[in-house]
Tab-separated table of C-alpha atoms and ligand atoms in Angstrom:
chain	number	residue	atom	x	y	z
H	7	MET	CA	96.650	150.334	147.652
H	8	ALA	CA	97.231	148.172	144.633
H	9	GLU	CA	100.824	149.261	144.390
H	10	GLN	CA	102.539	146.735	142.153
H	11	HIS	CA	105.593	145.219	143.777
H	12	THR	CA	108.304	143.718	141.687
H	13	GLY	CA	111.674	142.275	142.085
H	14	ILE	CA	111.916	141.287	145.741
H	15	GLY	CA	114.485	138.528	145.652
H	16	ILE	CA	114.741	135.718	148.168
H	17	SER	CA	118.115	134.399	149.142
H	18	ILE	CA	118.368	131.256	151.199
H	19	LYS	CA	121.771	130.803	152.776
H	20	ASN	CA	123.242	127.774	154.520
H	21	LEU	CA	119.821	126.714	155.734
H	22	TYR	CA	119.545	123.602	157.925
H	23	LYS	CA	116.504	122.080	159.561
H	24	ILE	CA	116.668	119.165	161.953
H	25	PHE	CA	113.424	117.812	163.418
H	26	GLY	CA	113.500	116.234	166.873
H	27	SER	CA	113.674	116.948	170.574
H	28	ASP	CA	117.126	118.579	170.567
H	29	PRO	CA	118.091	119.735	167.052
H	30	ALA	CA	120.829	122.089	168.248
H	31	ALA	CA	122.736	119.146	169.707
H	32	TYR	CA	123.320	117.643	166.257
H	33	ILE	CA	123.817	120.633	163.978
H	34	ASP	CA	127.611	120.428	164.204
H	35	ASP	CA	127.563	116.718	163.365
H	36	VAL	CA	125.320	117.394	160.375
H	37	LYS	CA	127.523	120.261	159.231
H	38	ALA	CA	130.480	117.887	159.515
H	39	GLY	CA	128.767	115.438	157.160
H	40	MET	CA	126.463	113.202	159.164
H	41	THR	CA	123.864	111.769	156.766
H	42	LYS	CA	120.092	111.777	157.091
H	43	ALA	CA	120.156	108.000	157.669
H	44	GLU	CA	122.834	108.207	160.365
H	45	LEU	CA	121.068	111.024	162.190
H	46	ASN	CA	117.877	109.042	162.087
H	47	ASP	CA	119.348	105.688	163.119
H	48	LYS	CA	121.737	106.882	165.827
H	49	HIS	CA	119.906	109.882	167.262
H	50	ASN	CA	116.291	109.550	166.217
H	51	HIS	CA	116.261	113.023	164.633
H	52	VAL	CA	115.100	113.833	161.092
H	53	LEU	CA	117.309	115.841	158.757
H	54	GLY	CA	114.723	118.007	156.976
H	55	LEU	CA	117.059	120.352	155.128
H	56	LYS	CA	120.811	120.346	154.697
H	57	ASP	CA	122.843	123.375	153.667
H	58	ILE	CA	120.310	124.876	151.272
H	59	ASN	CA	121.581	127.786	149.179
H	60	ILE	CA	119.193	129.186	146.589
H	61	ASP	CA	118.965	132.677	145.129
H	62	MET	CA	115.425	133.133	143.931
H	63	PRO	CA	114.976	135.811	141.288
H	64	GLY	CA	112.802	138.785	142.221
H	65	GLY	CA	109.784	138.931	139.945
H	66	GLY	CA	110.399	135.431	138.585
H	67	ILE	CA	109.091	131.943	139.186
H	68	GLN	CA	111.384	129.715	141.240
H	69	VAL	CA	110.320	126.102	141.118
H	70	VAL	CA	111.393	123.690	143.837
H	71	MET	CA	111.008	120.108	142.688
H	72	GLY	CA	111.549	116.755	144.321
H	73	LEU	CA	109.873	113.521	145.297
H	74	SER	CA	107.577	113.272	148.282
H	75	GLY	CA	109.544	113.641	151.517
H	76	SER	CA	112.466	115.460	149.865
H	77	GLY	CA	111.903	118.617	151.951
H	78	LYS	CA	109.914	120.882	149.636
H	79	SER	CA	107.237	121.911	152.119
H	80	THR	CA	109.808	122.305	154.863
H	81	LEU	CA	111.753	124.665	152.614
H	82	ILE	CA	108.857	126.865	151.475
H	83	ARG	CA	107.590	127.175	155.064
H	84	HIS	CA	110.890	128.712	156.065
H	85	ILE	CA	110.256	131.625	153.721
H	86	ASN	CA	107.425	132.968	155.874
H	87	ARG	CA	108.856	131.235	158.926
H	88	LEU	CA	106.042	128.877	159.603
H	89	ILE	CA	109.099	126.769	160.434
H	90	ASP	CA	112.124	128.066	162.337
H	91	PRO	CA	115.438	126.885	160.961
H	92	THR	CA	118.043	125.075	163.018
H	93	ALA	CA	120.674	127.241	161.298
H	94	GLY	CA	120.914	129.619	158.358
H	95	GLU	CA	119.432	132.747	156.839
H	96	VAL	CA	116.362	133.553	154.765
H	97	ILE	CA	116.956	136.952	153.226
H	98	VAL	CA	113.905	138.558	151.659
H	99	GLY	CA	114.707	141.868	150.025
H	100	ASP	CA	117.280	143.065	152.532
H	101	GLU	CA	115.793	141.538	155.675
H	102	ASP	CA	116.567	138.227	157.359
H	103	VAL	CA	113.225	136.611	158.155
H	104	VAL	CA	114.962	134.427	160.743
H	105	LYS	CA	115.889	137.512	162.805
H	106	MET	CA	112.437	139.119	162.835
H	107	ASN	CA	110.612	139.475	166.143
H	108	GLN	CA	106.978	138.395	166.443
H	109	LEU	CA	105.563	141.772	165.474
H	110	GLU	CA	107.826	142.157	162.445
H	111	LEU	CA	107.037	138.624	161.420
H	112	ARG	CA	103.304	139.202	161.621
H	113	GLU	CA	103.563	142.301	159.473
H	114	PHE	CA	105.842	140.493	157.040
H	115	ARG	CA	103.410	137.595	156.655
H	116	ARG	CA	100.411	139.846	156.179
H	117	HIS	CA	101.853	142.332	153.750
H	118	ARG	CA	104.695	140.652	151.913
H	119	THR	CA	103.587	137.061	151.420
H	120	ALA	CA	100.542	135.136	150.266
H	121	MET	CA	100.164	131.372	150.132
H	122	VAL	CA	98.257	129.051	147.836
H	123	PHE	CA	97.762	125.546	149.179
H	124	GLN	CA	97.181	122.188	147.535
H	125	LYS	CA	93.956	121.647	149.472
H	126	PHE	CA	92.661	125.143	148.626
H	127	ALA	CA	91.953	125.874	152.318
H	128	LEU	CA	88.894	127.974	151.553
H	129	LEU	CA	86.487	128.960	154.299
H	130	PRO	CA	83.368	126.884	153.551
H	131	HIS	CA	80.847	129.285	155.078
H	132	ARG	CA	82.172	132.227	153.070
H	133	THR	CA	81.343	133.048	149.452
H	134	VAL	CA	83.983	133.434	146.755
H	135	LEU	CA	84.017	137.184	147.349
H	136	GLU	CA	84.214	136.841	151.128
H	137	ASN	CA	87.022	134.293	150.837
H	138	SER	CA	88.921	136.627	148.548
H	139	VAL	CA	88.719	139.697	150.797
H	140	TYR	CA	89.875	137.730	153.835
H	141	GLY	CA	93.500	138.910	153.868
H	142	LEU	CA	92.587	142.556	153.389
H	143	GLU	CA	89.954	142.254	156.108
H	144	ILE	CA	92.653	141.126	158.537
H	145	GLN	CA	94.846	144.007	157.394
H	146	GLY	CA	92.025	146.418	158.290
H	147	VAL	CA	91.622	147.743	154.757
H	148	PRO	CA	88.284	149.614	154.253
H	149	ARG	CA	85.515	147.315	153.002
H	150	GLU	CA	84.987	149.180	149.739
H	151	GLU	CA	88.652	148.804	148.828
H	152	GLN	CA	88.623	145.122	149.871
H	153	GLU	CA	85.792	144.416	147.478
H	154	LYS	CA	87.227	146.460	144.668
H	155	GLN	CA	90.477	144.498	144.787
H	156	ALA	CA	88.770	141.151	145.260
H	157	ARG	CA	86.382	141.654	142.347
H	158	ARG	CA	89.270	142.637	140.120
H	159	TRP	CA	91.197	139.437	140.840
H	160	ILE	CA	88.125	137.218	140.796
H	161	THR	CA	87.504	138.460	137.270
H	162	ARG	CA	91.153	138.103	136.378
H	163	VAL	CA	91.234	134.397	137.334
H	164	GLY	CA	88.075	133.778	135.300
H	165	LEU	CA	85.446	133.597	138.057
H	166	GLU	CA	83.331	136.615	137.214
H	167	GLY	CA	79.706	135.790	138.025
H	168	PHE	CA	80.646	133.351	140.791
H	169	GLU	CA	81.303	135.974	143.485
H	170	ASP	CA	78.337	134.881	145.596
H	171	ASN	CA	78.852	131.125	145.271
H	172	TYR	CA	80.096	128.986	148.131
H	173	PRO	CA	83.186	126.777	147.689
H	174	ASN	CA	81.188	123.525	147.753
H	175	GLN	CA	79.257	124.758	144.717
H	176	LEU	CA	82.487	124.906	142.685
H	177	SER	CA	84.670	122.310	140.963
H	178	GLY	CA	88.221	121.673	142.201
H	179	GLY	CA	89.711	123.821	139.442
H	180	MET	CA	87.378	126.691	140.260
H	181	GLN	CA	88.136	126.385	143.964
H	182	GLN	CA	91.814	126.705	143.210
H	183	ARG	CA	91.065	129.803	141.157
H	184	VAL	CA	89.493	131.211	144.322
H	185	GLY	CA	92.670	130.270	146.194
H	186	LEU	CA	94.637	132.229	143.631
H	187	ALA	CA	92.243	135.211	143.677
H	188	ARG	CA	92.486	135.306	147.469
H	189	ALA	CA	96.281	135.276	147.354
H	190	LEU	CA	96.420	137.985	144.670
H	191	THR	CA	93.913	140.209	146.454
H	192	ASN	CA	96.409	140.424	149.307
H	193	ASP	CA	98.691	142.245	146.894
H	194	ALA	CA	101.784	140.750	148.471
H	195	PRO	CA	104.991	140.755	146.420
H	196	ILE	CA	105.739	137.126	147.239
H	197	LEU	CA	103.492	134.237	146.288
H	198	LEU	CA	104.194	130.882	147.919
H	199	MET	CA	102.564	127.941	146.168
H	200	ASP	CA	103.008	124.508	147.754
H	201	GLU	CA	101.854	121.856	145.240
H	202	ALA	CA	99.017	124.234	144.480
H	203	PHE	CA	97.972	122.385	141.321
H	204	SER	CA	98.930	118.834	142.279
H	205	ALA	CA	95.413	117.763	143.295
H	206	LEU	CA	93.847	118.854	140.014
H	207	ASP	CA	93.042	116.697	136.976
H	208	PRO	CA	95.673	116.983	134.223
H	209	LEU	CA	93.693	119.231	131.872
H	210	ILE	CA	92.489	121.538	134.654
H	211	ARG	CA	96.019	121.584	135.946
H	212	MET	CA	97.361	122.781	132.600
H	213	ASP	CA	94.642	125.430	132.547
H	214	MET	CA	95.784	126.678	135.925
H	215	GLN	CA	99.409	126.738	134.793
H	216	SER	CA	98.316	128.911	131.868
H	217	VAL	CA	96.364	131.196	134.193
H	218	LEU	CA	99.415	131.613	136.411
H	219	LEU	CA	101.822	132.251	133.522
H	220	ASP	CA	99.425	134.716	131.973
H	221	LEU	CA	98.933	136.564	135.273
H	222	GLN	CA	102.636	136.544	136.026
H	223	ARG	CA	103.396	138.513	132.862
H	224	GLU	CA	101.344	141.284	134.422
H	225	ILE	CA	101.983	140.987	138.164
H	226	ARG	CA	105.655	140.028	138.141
H	227	LYS	CA	105.596	138.697	141.674
H	228	THR	CA	108.304	136.598	143.197
H	229	VAL	CA	106.693	133.184	142.976
H	230	VAL	CA	108.004	130.124	144.771
H	231	PHE	CA	106.263	127.137	143.233
H	232	ILE	CA	106.591	123.653	144.672
H	233	THR	CA	105.892	120.601	142.565
H	234	HIS	CA	106.868	116.953	142.225
H	235	ASP	CA	106.108	117.061	138.503
H	236	LEU	CA	108.875	117.782	136.010
H	237	ASP	CA	106.563	118.860	133.186
H	238	GLU	CA	105.006	121.419	135.503
H	239	ALA	CA	108.452	122.539	136.661
H	240	LEU	CA	109.644	123.007	133.082
H	241	ARG	CA	106.480	124.815	132.060
H	242	LEU	CA	106.499	127.294	134.935
H	243	GLY	CA	110.016	127.680	136.246
H	244	ASP	CA	112.376	130.493	135.338
H	245	ARG	CA	114.717	128.707	137.717
H	246	ILE	CA	114.412	125.192	139.054
H	247	ALA	CA	115.986	123.712	142.176
H	248	ILE	CA	115.798	119.965	142.677
H	249	LEU	CA	115.742	118.545	146.193
H	250	ARG	CA	116.557	115.037	147.319
H	251	ASP	CA	116.675	113.947	150.963
H	252	GLY	CA	116.744	117.560	152.097
H	253	GLU	CA	119.592	118.628	149.825
H	254	VAL	CA	119.703	120.620	146.597
H	255	VAL	CA	121.090	118.215	144.025
H	256	GLN	CA	120.898	120.648	141.122
H	257	GLN	CA	119.647	124.127	140.351
H	258	GLY	CA	119.572	126.242	137.246
H	259	SER	CA	117.504	127.165	134.230
H	260	LYS	CA	115.238	124.526	132.715
H	261	GLN	CA	117.639	124.190	129.810
H	262	GLU	CA	120.584	123.531	132.080
H	263	ILE	CA	118.650	120.855	133.930
H	264	VAL	CA	117.462	119.107	130.778
H	265	LEU	CA	120.789	119.364	128.973
H	266	ARG	CA	123.051	118.562	131.871
H	267	PRO	CA	121.275	116.556	134.552
H	268	ALA	CA	123.683	116.425	137.474
H	269	ASP	CA	123.140	112.784	138.341
H	270	GLU	CA	121.140	109.640	137.656
H	271	TYR	CA	118.267	110.791	139.897
H	272	ILE	CA	117.722	113.874	137.755
H	273	SER	CA	118.375	111.997	134.507
H	274	SER	CA	115.549	109.680	135.427
H	275	PHE	CA	113.207	112.684	135.736
H	276	VAL	CA	114.502	114.282	132.556
H	277	ARG	CA	114.425	111.212	130.301
H	278	GLU	CA	110.767	111.561	129.397
H	279	VAL	CA	110.874	115.278	128.655
H	280	ASN	CA	109.931	116.606	125.245
H	281	ARG	CA	113.331	118.151	124.580
H	282	GLY	CA	112.126	119.955	121.463
H	283	ARG	CA	109.919	122.166	123.617
H	284	VAL	CA	112.543	123.011	126.224
H	285	ILE	CA	115.929	123.350	124.574
H	286	SER	CA	116.645	126.506	122.606
H	287	VAL	CA	118.670	126.792	119.399
H	288	GLU	CA	121.309	128.757	121.260
H	289	MET	CA	122.219	125.642	123.225
H	290	VAL	CA	122.933	123.516	120.128
H	291	MET	CA	124.120	125.977	117.471
H	292	THR	CA	127.687	126.159	116.185
H	293	PRO	CA	129.054	129.504	117.393
H	294	LEU	CA	129.666	131.793	114.456
H	295	SER	CA	132.996	131.255	112.728
H	296	ALA	CA	131.811	131.207	109.100
H	297	GLU	CA	129.283	133.316	107.193
H	298	PRO	CA	125.746	133.248	108.633
H	299	GLN	CA	123.734	130.621	106.712
H	300	GLY	CA	120.095	130.541	105.674
H	301	MET	CA	117.303	132.395	107.440
H	302	PRO	CA	117.560	134.005	110.897
H	303	VAL	CA	116.021	132.490	114.040
H	304	SER	CA	116.155	134.190	117.433
H	305	ARG	CA	118.335	132.636	120.114
H	306	GLU	CA	115.515	131.567	122.452
H	307	THR	CA	113.571	129.679	119.759
H	308	VAL	CA	112.924	126.110	120.945
H	309	LEU	CA	114.101	123.253	118.728
H	310	GLU	CA	110.649	122.103	117.713
H	311	VAL	CA	109.759	125.555	116.381
H	312	ALA	CA	113.152	125.973	114.696
H	313	ALA	CA	112.807	122.596	112.979
H	314	LYS	CA	109.393	123.551	111.649
H	315	THR	CA	110.588	126.963	110.468
H	316	MET	CA	113.525	125.386	108.644
H	317	THR	CA	111.545	122.585	107.008
H	318	ASP	CA	108.715	124.967	106.056
H	319	GLY	CA	111.300	127.273	104.503
H	320	GLY	CA	112.866	124.327	102.693
H	321	GLU	CA	116.345	125.168	103.945
H	322	PRO	CA	118.622	122.815	105.879
H	323	MET	CA	120.577	125.709	107.417
H	324	ALA	CA	119.671	128.743	109.495
H	325	HIS	CA	121.574	131.251	111.571
H	326	VAL	CA	120.872	132.263	115.145
H	327	VAL	CA	120.564	135.949	116.020
H	328	ASP	CA	120.621	137.758	119.378
H	329	SER	CA	117.976	140.264	120.492
H	330	SER	CA	119.560	143.031	118.414
H	331	GLY	CA	119.518	140.839	115.280
H	332	LYS	CA	123.261	140.185	115.316
H	333	PRO	CA	124.196	136.692	114.044
H	334	ILE	CA	125.774	134.565	116.782
H	335	GLY	CA	125.770	131.060	115.344
H	336	ASN	CA	124.848	128.667	112.563
H	337	LEU	CA	122.356	125.881	112.764
H	338	ASP	CA	122.031	122.711	110.727
H	339	ILE	CA	118.684	120.899	110.664
H	340	ASN	CA	120.504	117.680	111.577
H	341	GLN	CA	121.893	119.323	114.695
H	342	VAL	CA	118.382	120.353	115.655
H	343	ILE	CA	116.887	116.915	115.101
H	344	ALA	CA	119.738	115.163	116.883
H	345	ALA	CA	119.305	117.359	119.968
H	346	MET	CA	115.560	116.698	120.004
H	347	VAL	CA	115.974	112.953	120.219
H	348	THR	CA	119.189	112.384	122.183
H	349	PRO	CA	121.165	114.114	124.899
H	350	VAL	CA	123.586	116.562	123.266
H	351	ASP	CA	127.193	117.068	124.141
H	352	HIS	CA	127.008	120.588	125.446
H	353	ALA	CA	130.766	121.157	125.517
H	354	ASP	CA	131.051	123.589	122.608
H	355	ALA	CA	127.648	125.254	122.844
H	356	ALA	CA	128.331	127.627	125.716
A	811	ADP	N1	107.378	118.212	162.045
A	811	ADP	C1	108.166	117.236	161.595
A	811	ADP	N2	108.757	116.365	162.455
A	811	ADP	C2	109.563	115.389	162.005
A	811	ADP	N3	109.866	115.188	160.717
A	811	ADP	C3	109.310	116.015	159.816
A	811	ADP	C4	108.429	117.079	160.190
A	811	ADP	N4	108.044	117.733	159.074
A	811	ADP	C5	108.643	117.111	158.049
A	811	ADP	N5	109.416	116.091	158.495
A	811	ADP	C6	110.257	115.202	157.659
A	811	ADP	O1	111.082	116.022	156.844
A	811	ADP	C7	111.213	115.463	155.554
A	811	ADP	C8	110.718	116.417	154.495
A	811	ADP	O2	109.308	116.580	154.607
A	811	ADP	P1	108.475	117.585	153.679
A	811	ADP	O3	109.145	118.900	153.680
A	811	ADP	O4	107.070	117.533	154.115
A	811	ADP	O5	108.645	116.895	152.234
A	811	ADP	P2	107.873	117.182	150.866
A	811	ADP	O6	107.071	118.426	151.017
A	811	ADP	O7	108.961	117.284	149.854
A	811	ADP	O8	107.031	115.977	150.623
A	811	ADP	C9	110.490	114.149	155.579
A	811	ADP	O9	111.432	113.142	155.908
A	811	ADP	C10	109.475	114.339	156.701
A	811	ADP	O10	109.115	113.117	157.280
A	812	MG	MG1	104.996	118.780	150.743
């Protein structure tokens, strides 16, 4: 037990989902370009997902973001095949979930995945401890081991002392901690979180984001995190994919999304972002062609921190260094400030 899994990647390939009485009849039309509106108007079928291709990093947090109805839940439910696709592949590790038979699928769901839901979905007549052991109970793990694991994760999410409480005795934030403890007790390498924090008050929500980030440094699971909130996406995501009307309109690192929003839809999300906390100096520096200037700052330093370091040091110039300390670019305080307040032209930063 308690073997720590890391690095199981998820690769979604050419995934389509059509809802309706005869999805297979329209897949060729959709592949040939029929739009969601056309499919709906002419054939009374709903295009849930269209040609989704996402490589989710093993051991990282993949965020899927989009407005309500964009297909986020439909997508995440394909990963443990709560929904069968109309076409496409869902490769987890080296297995295609779509091709699994019922027995394989059951084993896969029990041992490789855990879900955290927006509405917590706790069993009301079970205590915190009994909720947390639930997955291991189903797996037939000996009771002593169930409890040992559950107590460990209950403590780890900050609920020590509440083991014998019932869900209705806990606040929303605490209930979601139980949801997280239950998922972690399963010890599955993949954690699926569908708007898990969306129902929480803003401050509690930020707390939970911190709990997850803190845990993730230790557990290194492959986390798929769904949200409609850009701040949450930027805080949590190693990679972010943005859905609209069942299609991926952009995917990449948070920096790529903030610096180069692919279209007006994404720009409208990105406009309000605190750029100084997202963009790193590497993205705005002048690649080294002259002598390194001023003090060194590491390449992943965000603009806000770099600006403070430079002004505190009283120097208008700094140079950017890579992880081995090698200078890779020069940085002018004006460059930093400009990038914090306006979109930068990224052309010569790559
Ligand atoms: N079982 C279903 N039958 C018909 N349409 C569905 C079904 N499930 C989802 N949809 C439709 O698919 C689209 C995406 O839904 P969903 O994945 O729930 O979006 P999100 O989670 O981003 O809010 C929506 O247009 C929704 O109405
Ligand atoms: Mg949803």
